[in-house]
Tab-separated table of C-alpha atoms in Angstrom:
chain	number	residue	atom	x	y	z
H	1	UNK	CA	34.042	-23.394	63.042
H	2	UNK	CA	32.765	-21.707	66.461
H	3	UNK	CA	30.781	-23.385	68.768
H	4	UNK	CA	27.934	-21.150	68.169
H	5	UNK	CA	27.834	-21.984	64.278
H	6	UNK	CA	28.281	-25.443	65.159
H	7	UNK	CA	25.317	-25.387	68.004
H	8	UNK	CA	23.705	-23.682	65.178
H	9	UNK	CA	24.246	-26.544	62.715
H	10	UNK	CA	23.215	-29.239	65.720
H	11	UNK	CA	19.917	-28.154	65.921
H	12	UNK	CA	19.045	-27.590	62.586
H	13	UNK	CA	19.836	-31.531	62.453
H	14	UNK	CA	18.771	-32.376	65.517
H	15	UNK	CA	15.001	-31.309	64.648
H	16	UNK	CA	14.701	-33.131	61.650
H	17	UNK	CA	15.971	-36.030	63.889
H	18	UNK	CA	13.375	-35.121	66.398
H	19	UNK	CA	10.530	-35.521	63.637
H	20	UNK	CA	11.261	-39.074	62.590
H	21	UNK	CA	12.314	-37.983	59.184
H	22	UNK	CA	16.051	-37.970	59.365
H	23	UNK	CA	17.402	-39.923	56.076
H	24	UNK	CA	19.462	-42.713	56.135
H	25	UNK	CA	21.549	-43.653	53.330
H	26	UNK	CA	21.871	-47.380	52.424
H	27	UNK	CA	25.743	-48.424	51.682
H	28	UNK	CA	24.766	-50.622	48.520
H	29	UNK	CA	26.397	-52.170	45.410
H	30	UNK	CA	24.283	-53.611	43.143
H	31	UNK	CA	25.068	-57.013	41.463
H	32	UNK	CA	25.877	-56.325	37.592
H	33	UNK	CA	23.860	-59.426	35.745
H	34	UNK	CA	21.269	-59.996	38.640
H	35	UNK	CA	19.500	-56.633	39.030
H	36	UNK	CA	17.553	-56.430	41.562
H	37	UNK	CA	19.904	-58.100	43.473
H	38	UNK	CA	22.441	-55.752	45.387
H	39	UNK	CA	24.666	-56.016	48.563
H	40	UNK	CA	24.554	-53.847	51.370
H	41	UNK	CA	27.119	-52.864	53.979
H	42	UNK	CA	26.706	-52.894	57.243
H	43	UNK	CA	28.945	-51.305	60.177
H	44	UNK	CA	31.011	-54.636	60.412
H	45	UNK	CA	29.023	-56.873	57.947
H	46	UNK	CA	27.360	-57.314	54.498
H	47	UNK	CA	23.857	-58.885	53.579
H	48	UNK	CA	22.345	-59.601	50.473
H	49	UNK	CA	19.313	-57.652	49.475
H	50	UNK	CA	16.546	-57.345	46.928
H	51	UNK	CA	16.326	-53.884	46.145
H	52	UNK	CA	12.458	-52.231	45.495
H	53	UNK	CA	12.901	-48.902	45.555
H	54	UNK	CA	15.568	-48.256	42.509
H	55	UNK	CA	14.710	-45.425	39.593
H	56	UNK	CA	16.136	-47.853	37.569
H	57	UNK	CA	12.573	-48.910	36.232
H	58	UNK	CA	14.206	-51.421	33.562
H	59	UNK	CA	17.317	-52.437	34.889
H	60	UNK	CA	19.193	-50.733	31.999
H	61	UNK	CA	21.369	-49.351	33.938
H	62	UNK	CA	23.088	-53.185	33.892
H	63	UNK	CA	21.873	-54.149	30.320
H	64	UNK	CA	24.621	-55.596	28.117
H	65	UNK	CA	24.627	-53.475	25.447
H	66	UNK	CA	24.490	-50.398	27.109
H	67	UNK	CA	27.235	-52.010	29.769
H	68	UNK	CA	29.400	-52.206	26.227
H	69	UNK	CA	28.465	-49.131	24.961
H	70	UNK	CA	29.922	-47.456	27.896
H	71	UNK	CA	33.176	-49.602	27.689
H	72	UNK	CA	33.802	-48.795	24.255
H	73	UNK	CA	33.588	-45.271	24.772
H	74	UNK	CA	36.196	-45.277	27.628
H	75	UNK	CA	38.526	-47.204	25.448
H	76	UNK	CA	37.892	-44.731	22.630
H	77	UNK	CA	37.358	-41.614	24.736
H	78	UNK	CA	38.871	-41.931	27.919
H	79	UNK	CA	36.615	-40.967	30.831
H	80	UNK	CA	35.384	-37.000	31.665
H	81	UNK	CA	34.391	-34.804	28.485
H	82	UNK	CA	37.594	-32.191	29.495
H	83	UNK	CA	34.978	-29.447	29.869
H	84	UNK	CA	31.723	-27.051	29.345
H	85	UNK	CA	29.949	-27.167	26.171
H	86	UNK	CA	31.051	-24.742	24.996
H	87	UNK	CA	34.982	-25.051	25.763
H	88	UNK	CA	35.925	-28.761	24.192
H	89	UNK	CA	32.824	-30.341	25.557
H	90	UNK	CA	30.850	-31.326	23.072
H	91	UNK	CA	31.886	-34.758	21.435
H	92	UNK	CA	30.633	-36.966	19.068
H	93	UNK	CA	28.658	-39.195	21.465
H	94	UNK	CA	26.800	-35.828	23.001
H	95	UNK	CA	26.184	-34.644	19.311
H	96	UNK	CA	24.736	-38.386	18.470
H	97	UNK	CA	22.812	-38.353	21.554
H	98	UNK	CA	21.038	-35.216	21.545
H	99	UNK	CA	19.747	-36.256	17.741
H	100	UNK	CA	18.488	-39.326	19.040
H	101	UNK	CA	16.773	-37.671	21.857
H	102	UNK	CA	14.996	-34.973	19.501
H	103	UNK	CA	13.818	-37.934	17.171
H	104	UNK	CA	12.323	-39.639	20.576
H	105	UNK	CA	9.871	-37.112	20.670
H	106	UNK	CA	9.954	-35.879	16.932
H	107	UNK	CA	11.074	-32.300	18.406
H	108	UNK	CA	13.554	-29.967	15.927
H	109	UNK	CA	15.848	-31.075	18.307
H	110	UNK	CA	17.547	-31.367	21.956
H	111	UNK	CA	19.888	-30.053	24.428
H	112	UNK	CA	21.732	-32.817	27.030
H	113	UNK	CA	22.319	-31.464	30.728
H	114	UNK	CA	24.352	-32.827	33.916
H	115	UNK	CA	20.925	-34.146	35.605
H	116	UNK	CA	17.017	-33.852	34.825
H	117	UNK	CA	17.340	-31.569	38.118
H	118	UNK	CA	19.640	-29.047	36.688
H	119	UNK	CA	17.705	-29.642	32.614
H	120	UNK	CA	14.435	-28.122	34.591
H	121	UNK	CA	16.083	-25.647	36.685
H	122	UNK	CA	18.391	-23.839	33.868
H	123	UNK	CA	15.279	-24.142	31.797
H	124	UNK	CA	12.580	-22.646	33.900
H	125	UNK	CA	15.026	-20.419	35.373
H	126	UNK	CA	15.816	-18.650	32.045
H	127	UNK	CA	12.425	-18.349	30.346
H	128	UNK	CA	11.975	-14.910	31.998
H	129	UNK	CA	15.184	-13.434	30.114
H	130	UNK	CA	13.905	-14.971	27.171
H	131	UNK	CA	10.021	-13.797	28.073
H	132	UNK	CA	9.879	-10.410	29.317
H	133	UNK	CA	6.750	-10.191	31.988
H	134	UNK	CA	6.429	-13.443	31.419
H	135	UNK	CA	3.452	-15.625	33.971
H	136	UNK	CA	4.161	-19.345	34.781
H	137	UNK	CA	1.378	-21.525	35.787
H	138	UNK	CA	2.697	-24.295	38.416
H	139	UNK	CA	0.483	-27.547	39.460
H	140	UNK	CA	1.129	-27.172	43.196
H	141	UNK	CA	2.682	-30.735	43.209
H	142	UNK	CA	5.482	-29.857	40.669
H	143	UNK	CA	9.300	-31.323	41.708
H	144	UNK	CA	11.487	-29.429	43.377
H	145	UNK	CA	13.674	-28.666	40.670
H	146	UNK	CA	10.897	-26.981	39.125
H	147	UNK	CA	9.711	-25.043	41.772
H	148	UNK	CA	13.438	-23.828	41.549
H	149	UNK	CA	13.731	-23.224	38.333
H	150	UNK	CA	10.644	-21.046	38.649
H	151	UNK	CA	11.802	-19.228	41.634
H	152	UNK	CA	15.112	-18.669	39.553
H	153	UNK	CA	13.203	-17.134	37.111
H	154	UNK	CA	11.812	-14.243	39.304
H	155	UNK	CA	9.303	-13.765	37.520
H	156	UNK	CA	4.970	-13.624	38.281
H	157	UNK	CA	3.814	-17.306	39.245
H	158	UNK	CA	0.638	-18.444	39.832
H	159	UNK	CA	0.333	-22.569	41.291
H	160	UNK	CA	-2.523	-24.295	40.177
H	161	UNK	CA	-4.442	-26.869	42.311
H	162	UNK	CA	-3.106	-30.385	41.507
H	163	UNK	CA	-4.445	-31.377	37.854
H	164	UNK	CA	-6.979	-29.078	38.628
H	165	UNK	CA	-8.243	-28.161	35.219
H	166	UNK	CA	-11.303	-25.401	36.198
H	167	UNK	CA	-8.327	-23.305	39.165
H	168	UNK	CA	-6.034	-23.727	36.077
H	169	UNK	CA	-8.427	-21.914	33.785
H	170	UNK	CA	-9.442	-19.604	36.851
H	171	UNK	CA	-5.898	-18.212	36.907
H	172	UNK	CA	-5.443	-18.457	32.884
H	173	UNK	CA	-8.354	-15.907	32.542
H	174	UNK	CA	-6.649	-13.231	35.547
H	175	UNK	CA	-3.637	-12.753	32.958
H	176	UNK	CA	-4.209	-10.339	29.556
H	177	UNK	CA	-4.286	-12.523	26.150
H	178	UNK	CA	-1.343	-11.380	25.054
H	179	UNK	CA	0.599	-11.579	27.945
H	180	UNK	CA	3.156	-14.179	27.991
H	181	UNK	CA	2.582	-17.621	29.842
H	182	UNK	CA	3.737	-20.839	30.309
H	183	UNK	CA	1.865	-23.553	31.375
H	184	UNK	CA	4.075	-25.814	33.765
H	185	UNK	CA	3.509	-29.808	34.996
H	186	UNK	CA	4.464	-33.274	34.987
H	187	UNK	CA	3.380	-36.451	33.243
H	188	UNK	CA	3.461	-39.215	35.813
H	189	UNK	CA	3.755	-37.754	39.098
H	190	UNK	CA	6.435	-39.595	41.248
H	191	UNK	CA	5.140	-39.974	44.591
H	192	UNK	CA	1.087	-40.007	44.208
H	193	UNK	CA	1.569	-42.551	40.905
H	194	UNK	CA	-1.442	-40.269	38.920
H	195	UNK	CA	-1.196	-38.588	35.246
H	196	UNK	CA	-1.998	-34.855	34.541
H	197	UNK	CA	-4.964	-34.270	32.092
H	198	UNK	CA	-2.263	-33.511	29.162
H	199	UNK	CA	-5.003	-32.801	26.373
H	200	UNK	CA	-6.986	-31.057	28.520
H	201	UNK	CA	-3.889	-28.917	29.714
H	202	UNK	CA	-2.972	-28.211	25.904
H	203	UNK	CA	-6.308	-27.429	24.815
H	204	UNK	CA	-6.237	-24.609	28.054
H	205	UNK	CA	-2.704	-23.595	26.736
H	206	UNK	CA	-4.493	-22.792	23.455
H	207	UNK	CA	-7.403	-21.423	24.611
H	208	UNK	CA	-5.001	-18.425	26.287
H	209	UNK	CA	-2.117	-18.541	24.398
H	210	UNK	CA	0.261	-20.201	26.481
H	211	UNK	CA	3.510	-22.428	25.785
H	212	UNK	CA	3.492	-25.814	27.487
H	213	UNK	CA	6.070	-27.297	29.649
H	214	UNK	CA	6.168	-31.142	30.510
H	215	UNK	CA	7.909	-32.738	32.724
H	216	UNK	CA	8.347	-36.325	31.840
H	217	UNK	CA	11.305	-37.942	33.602
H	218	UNK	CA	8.648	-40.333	34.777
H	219	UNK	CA	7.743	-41.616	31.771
H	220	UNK	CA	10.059	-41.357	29.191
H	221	UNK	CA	11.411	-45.227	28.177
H	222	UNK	CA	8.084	-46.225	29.760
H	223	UNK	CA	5.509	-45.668	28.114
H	224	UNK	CA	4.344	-45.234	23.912
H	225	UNK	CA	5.302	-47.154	21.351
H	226	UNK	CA	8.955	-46.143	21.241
H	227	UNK	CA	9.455	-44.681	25.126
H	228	UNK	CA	8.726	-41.397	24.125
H	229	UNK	CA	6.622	-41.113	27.404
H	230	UNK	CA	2.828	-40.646	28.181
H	231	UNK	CA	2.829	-37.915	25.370
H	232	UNK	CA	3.726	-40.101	22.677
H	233	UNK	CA	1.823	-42.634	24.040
H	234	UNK	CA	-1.341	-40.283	23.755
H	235	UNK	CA	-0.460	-38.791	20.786
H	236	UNK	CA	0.285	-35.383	22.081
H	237	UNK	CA	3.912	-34.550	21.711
H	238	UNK	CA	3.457	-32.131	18.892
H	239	UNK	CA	1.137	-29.781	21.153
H	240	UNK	CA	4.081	-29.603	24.065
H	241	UNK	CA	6.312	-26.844	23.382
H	242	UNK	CA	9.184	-27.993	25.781
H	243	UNK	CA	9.594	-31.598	26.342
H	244	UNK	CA	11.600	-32.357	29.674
H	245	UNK	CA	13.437	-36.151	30.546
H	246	UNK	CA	16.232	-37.529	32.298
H	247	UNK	CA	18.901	-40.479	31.510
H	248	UNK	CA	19.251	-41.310	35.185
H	249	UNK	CA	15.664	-43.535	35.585
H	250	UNK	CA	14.205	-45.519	33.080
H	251	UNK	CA	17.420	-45.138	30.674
H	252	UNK	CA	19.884	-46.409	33.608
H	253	UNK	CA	22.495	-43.490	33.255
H	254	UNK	CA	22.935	-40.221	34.710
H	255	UNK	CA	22.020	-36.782	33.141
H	256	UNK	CA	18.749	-34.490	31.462
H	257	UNK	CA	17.863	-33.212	28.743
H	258	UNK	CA	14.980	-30.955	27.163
H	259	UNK	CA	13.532	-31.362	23.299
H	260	UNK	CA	11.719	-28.445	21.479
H	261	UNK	CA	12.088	-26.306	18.633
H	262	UNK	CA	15.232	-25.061	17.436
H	263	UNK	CA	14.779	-21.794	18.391
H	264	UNK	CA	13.954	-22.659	22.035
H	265	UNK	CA	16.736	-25.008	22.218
H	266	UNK	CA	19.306	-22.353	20.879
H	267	UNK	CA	17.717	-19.439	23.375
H	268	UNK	CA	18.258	-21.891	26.184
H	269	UNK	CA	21.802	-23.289	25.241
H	270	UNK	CA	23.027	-19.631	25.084
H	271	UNK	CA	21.266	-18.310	27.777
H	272	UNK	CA	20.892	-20.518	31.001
H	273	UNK	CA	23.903	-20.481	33.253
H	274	UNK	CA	23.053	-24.192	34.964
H	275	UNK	CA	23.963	-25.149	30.831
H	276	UNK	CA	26.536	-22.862	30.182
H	277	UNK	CA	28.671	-23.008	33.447
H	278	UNK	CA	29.290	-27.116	33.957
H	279	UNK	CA	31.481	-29.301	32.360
H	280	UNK	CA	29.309	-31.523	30.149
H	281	UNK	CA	28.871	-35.726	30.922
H	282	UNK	CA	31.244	-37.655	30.352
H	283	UNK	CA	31.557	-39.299	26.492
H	284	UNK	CA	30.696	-42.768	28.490
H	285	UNK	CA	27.890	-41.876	30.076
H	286	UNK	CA	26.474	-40.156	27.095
H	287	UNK	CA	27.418	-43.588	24.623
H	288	UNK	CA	25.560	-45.436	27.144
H	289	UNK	CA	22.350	-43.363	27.535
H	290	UNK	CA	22.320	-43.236	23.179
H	291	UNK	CA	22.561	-46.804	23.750
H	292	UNK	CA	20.022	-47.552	25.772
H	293	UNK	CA	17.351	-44.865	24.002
H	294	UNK	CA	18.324	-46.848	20.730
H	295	UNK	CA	17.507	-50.422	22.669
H	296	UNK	CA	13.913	-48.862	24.302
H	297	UNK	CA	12.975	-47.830	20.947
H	298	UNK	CA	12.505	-51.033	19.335
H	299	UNK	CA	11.695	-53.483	22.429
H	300	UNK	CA	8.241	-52.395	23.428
H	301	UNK	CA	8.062	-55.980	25.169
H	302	UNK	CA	10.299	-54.260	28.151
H	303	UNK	CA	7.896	-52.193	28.636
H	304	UNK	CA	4.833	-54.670	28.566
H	305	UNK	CA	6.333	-56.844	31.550
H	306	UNK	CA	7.439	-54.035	33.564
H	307	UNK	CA	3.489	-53.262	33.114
H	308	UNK	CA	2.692	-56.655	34.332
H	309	UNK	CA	4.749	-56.913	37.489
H	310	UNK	CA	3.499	-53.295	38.931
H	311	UNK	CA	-0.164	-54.569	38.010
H	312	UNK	CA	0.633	-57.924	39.743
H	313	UNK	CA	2.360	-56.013	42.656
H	314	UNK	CA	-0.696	-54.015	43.189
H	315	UNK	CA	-3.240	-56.642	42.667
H	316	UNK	CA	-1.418	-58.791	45.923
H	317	UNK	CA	-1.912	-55.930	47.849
H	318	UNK	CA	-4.827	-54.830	46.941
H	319	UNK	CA	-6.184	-58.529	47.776
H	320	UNK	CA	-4.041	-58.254	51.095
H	321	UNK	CA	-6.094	-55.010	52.265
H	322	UNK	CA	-3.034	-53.067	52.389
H	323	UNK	CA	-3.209	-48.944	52.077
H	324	UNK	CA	-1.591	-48.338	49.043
H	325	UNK	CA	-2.659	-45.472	46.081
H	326	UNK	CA	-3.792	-47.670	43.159
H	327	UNK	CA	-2.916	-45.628	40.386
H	328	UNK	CA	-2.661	-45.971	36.451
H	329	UNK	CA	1.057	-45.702	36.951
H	330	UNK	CA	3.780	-48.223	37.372
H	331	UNK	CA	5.391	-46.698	40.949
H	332	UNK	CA	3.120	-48.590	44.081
H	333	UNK	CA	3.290	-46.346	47.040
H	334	UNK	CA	2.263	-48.152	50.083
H	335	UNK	CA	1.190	-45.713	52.714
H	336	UNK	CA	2.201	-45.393	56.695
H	337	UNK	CA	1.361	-41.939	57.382
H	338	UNK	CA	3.803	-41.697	59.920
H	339	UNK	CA	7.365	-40.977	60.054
H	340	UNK	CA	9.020	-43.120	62.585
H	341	UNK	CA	6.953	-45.722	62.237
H	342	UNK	CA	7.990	-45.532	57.750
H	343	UNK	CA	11.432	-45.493	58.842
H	344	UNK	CA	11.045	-48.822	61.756
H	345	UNK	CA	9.265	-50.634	58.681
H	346	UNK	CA	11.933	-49.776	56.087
H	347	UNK	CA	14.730	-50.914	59.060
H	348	UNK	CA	12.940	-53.760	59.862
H	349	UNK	CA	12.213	-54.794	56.308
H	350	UNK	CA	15.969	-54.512	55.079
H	351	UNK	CA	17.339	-55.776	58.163
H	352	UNK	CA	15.732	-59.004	59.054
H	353	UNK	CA	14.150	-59.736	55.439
H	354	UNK	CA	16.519	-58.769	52.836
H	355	UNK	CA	13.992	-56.322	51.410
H	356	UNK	CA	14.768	-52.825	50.458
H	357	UNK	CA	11.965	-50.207	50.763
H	358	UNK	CA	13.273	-46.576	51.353
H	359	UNK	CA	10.702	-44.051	53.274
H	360	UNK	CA	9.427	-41.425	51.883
H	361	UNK	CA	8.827	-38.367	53.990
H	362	UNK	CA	8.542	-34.922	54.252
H	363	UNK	CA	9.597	-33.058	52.408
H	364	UNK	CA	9.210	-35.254	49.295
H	365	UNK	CA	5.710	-35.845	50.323
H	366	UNK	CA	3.439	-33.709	52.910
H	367	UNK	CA	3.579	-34.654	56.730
H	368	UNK	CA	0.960	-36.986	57.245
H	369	UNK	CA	1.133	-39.170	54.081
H	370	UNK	CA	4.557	-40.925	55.020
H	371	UNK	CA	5.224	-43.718	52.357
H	372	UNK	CA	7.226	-46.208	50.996
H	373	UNK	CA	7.609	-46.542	47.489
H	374	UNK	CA	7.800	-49.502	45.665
H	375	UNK	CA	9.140	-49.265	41.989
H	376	UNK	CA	8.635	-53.135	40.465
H	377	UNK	CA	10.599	-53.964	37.637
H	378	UNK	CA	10.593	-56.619	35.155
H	379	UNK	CA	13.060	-58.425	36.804
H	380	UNK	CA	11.120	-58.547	40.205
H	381	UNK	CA	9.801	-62.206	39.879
H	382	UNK	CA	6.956	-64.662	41.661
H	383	UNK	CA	9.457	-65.360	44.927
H	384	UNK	CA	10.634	-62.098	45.339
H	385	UNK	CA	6.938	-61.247	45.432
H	386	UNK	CA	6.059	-63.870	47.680
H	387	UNK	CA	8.886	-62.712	49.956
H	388	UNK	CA	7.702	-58.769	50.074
H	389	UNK	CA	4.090	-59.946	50.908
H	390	UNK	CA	5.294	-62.831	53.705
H	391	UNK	CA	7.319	-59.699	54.666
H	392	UNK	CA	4.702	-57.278	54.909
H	393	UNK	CA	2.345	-59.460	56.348
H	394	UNK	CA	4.732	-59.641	59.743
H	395	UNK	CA	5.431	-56.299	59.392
H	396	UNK	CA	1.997	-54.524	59.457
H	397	UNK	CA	1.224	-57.103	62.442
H	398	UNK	CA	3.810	-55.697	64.455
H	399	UNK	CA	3.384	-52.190	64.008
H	400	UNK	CA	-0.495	-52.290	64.170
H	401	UNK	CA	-1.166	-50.571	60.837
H	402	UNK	CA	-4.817	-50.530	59.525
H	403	UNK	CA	-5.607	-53.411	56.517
H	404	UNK	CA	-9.008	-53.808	55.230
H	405	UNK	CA	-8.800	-57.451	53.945
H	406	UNK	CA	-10.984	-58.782	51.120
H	407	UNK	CA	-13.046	-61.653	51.807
């Protein structure tokens, strides 16, 4: 490489360095049998650490069946599926999965992808082919793989103030009746811990004849009776037209998937290139996430204490005066609004605690509203509460951030 590309390639670095929000990536190996508990290693050294930051809302990813379920399938299966879809990829345990997925949120049925990333971009990114002059509707706080998927689609998009029903209707009414349109969000949003206005989003959808695209990676395995996500848990997954989830949070495995009608499903699968092009997951992983949907289904009691310990989370800091957004959701982000100072705290906090807390900053979140995001689990008990709050309390001290303490 010359030095010019490589000067080039400096600076582009060297800026984000220069605005606190280069990203550091924690060496870690989690402890099979005593989630959160993980390891982490150091230039020249390992520590134990309690990890509160993992996706891994339930700690399924190291359940016992699901651990089997992969095992058996390796022993049966061997590892990688051999290739696309299409060509030899498709086994048994993709074919079982993508039924038990479609049940999940009583949808015709469902199509499995390589990650909830690539299910929303191959999704979004094809509905124009499918939709001539078709018109999305974005809430402006979408994920990124969404915003790709709709830039993919090159077609007319129109972003919607943030589960801002009266701007949503606004720009519904600028686009003819008959025009196609699809109505695009989340459930629970990752980083601000709120829930779109789902009825009131499918009774707009309605109103001006639009199809309705949720996504739910979120929620799904957390919430409704069976972990079908906020929509089942609201009653409202037969008036969502395309129902979007991953395997990779609350279902502890790696991969996405999208349930619908048939004839959306089929116009997808033989349409989007981020689908057609990449050799499917492996039979394991696909065993395992079956697995662990099956498991979810039928012990809502996971879900209750997972429930408890974010409430219980945000109670102690809501009693300590901390900043944090108190939200109906089960992700706790604690703010710092600033960038070097989120990644000193998460440093400090890993390094001399044992506590894992990665910053957020831009651009997962805007400039200004720096965070770190705390995801409790189930298996986050009384002391390793007592610990993050002792740890906290030291923290804030040092680095002069505002509390407003209750009396």
């Amino acid at each position: 490489m010359g030095e010019k590309f490589r000067d080039q390639f400096a600076a582009a670095v060297g800026n984000v360095r220069e605005e606190g929000r280069y990203r550091i990536f924690r060496d870690i190996r989690r402890k099979a049998g005593a989630f959160p508990k993980a390891t982490w290693f150091k230039e020249n050294s390992e520590q134990d650490i309690t990890v509160w930051c993992s996706n891994d809302y339930l700690g399924m990813g190291q359940n016992e069946c699901v651990v089997e379920a992969v095992k058996s399938a390796v022993d049966a299966a061997g590892t990688g599926s051999g290739g696309t879809r299409n060509i030899s990829g498709t086994t048994r345990y993709h074919v079982q999965l993508e039924a038990e997925l479609a049940e999940l949120h009583q949808k015709d049925t469902a199509l499995v992808l390589t990650s909830g990333y690539v299910a929303n971009e191959a999704t979004l990114g094809v509905m124009s082919k499918i939709l001539p002059n078709l018109v999305i509707f974005s809430d402006e706080m979408n994920h990124a793989s969404m915003i790709s998927g709709i830039q993919r689609s090159r077609c007319e998009k129109k972003i919607f103030k943030h589960n801002d029903l009266v701007d949503l209707e606004a720009k519904l009414k600028t686009v003819p009746h008959d025009t196609p349109k699809l109505i695009a969000f989340e459930s629970v949003y990752s980083m601000d811990a709120d829930i779109a206005p789902i009825k009131e989003i499918c009774d707009l959808a309605d109103k001006y004849n639009a199809l309705t695209y949720i996504d739910e990676v979120h929620a799904v395995g957390m919430y409704g009776p069976t972990g079908g996500g906020v929509c089942e848990e609201r009653g409202l997954m037969d008036r969502i037209d395309i129902i979007q989830g991953t395997l990779a949070k609350a279902y502890g495995m790696v991969g996405g998937y999208i349930a619908a009608d048939e004839l959306i499903i089929d116009a997808v699968r033989s349409m989007a290139s981020g689908f057609i092009f990449t050799t499917s997951i492996p039979p394991s992983t696909a065993a395992g996430a079956l697995r662990s949907v099956k498991v979810l289904k039928v012990t809502p009691e996971k879900r209750v204490a997972h429930q408890e310990r974010a409430n219980t989370l945000k109670a102690r800091l809501r009693a300590g005066g901390y900043d944090f957004i108190d939200g109906e959701t089960h992700i706790v982000p604690l703010m710092v609004g600033d960038p070097v100072k989120c990644q000193a705290i998460s440093d400090r906090l890993i390094e001399d605690f044992g506590i894992y807390a990665q910053p957020i900053n831009f651009p997962t979140v805007p400039r200004g509203t720096e965070r770190l995001r705390f995801t409790p689990s189930p298996f986050h008990d009384d002391t390793m509460m007592d610990d993050l709050m002792s740890a906290l309390e030291i923290v804030w001290e040092e680095f002069s951030l505002k509390r407003e303490r209750v009396a």
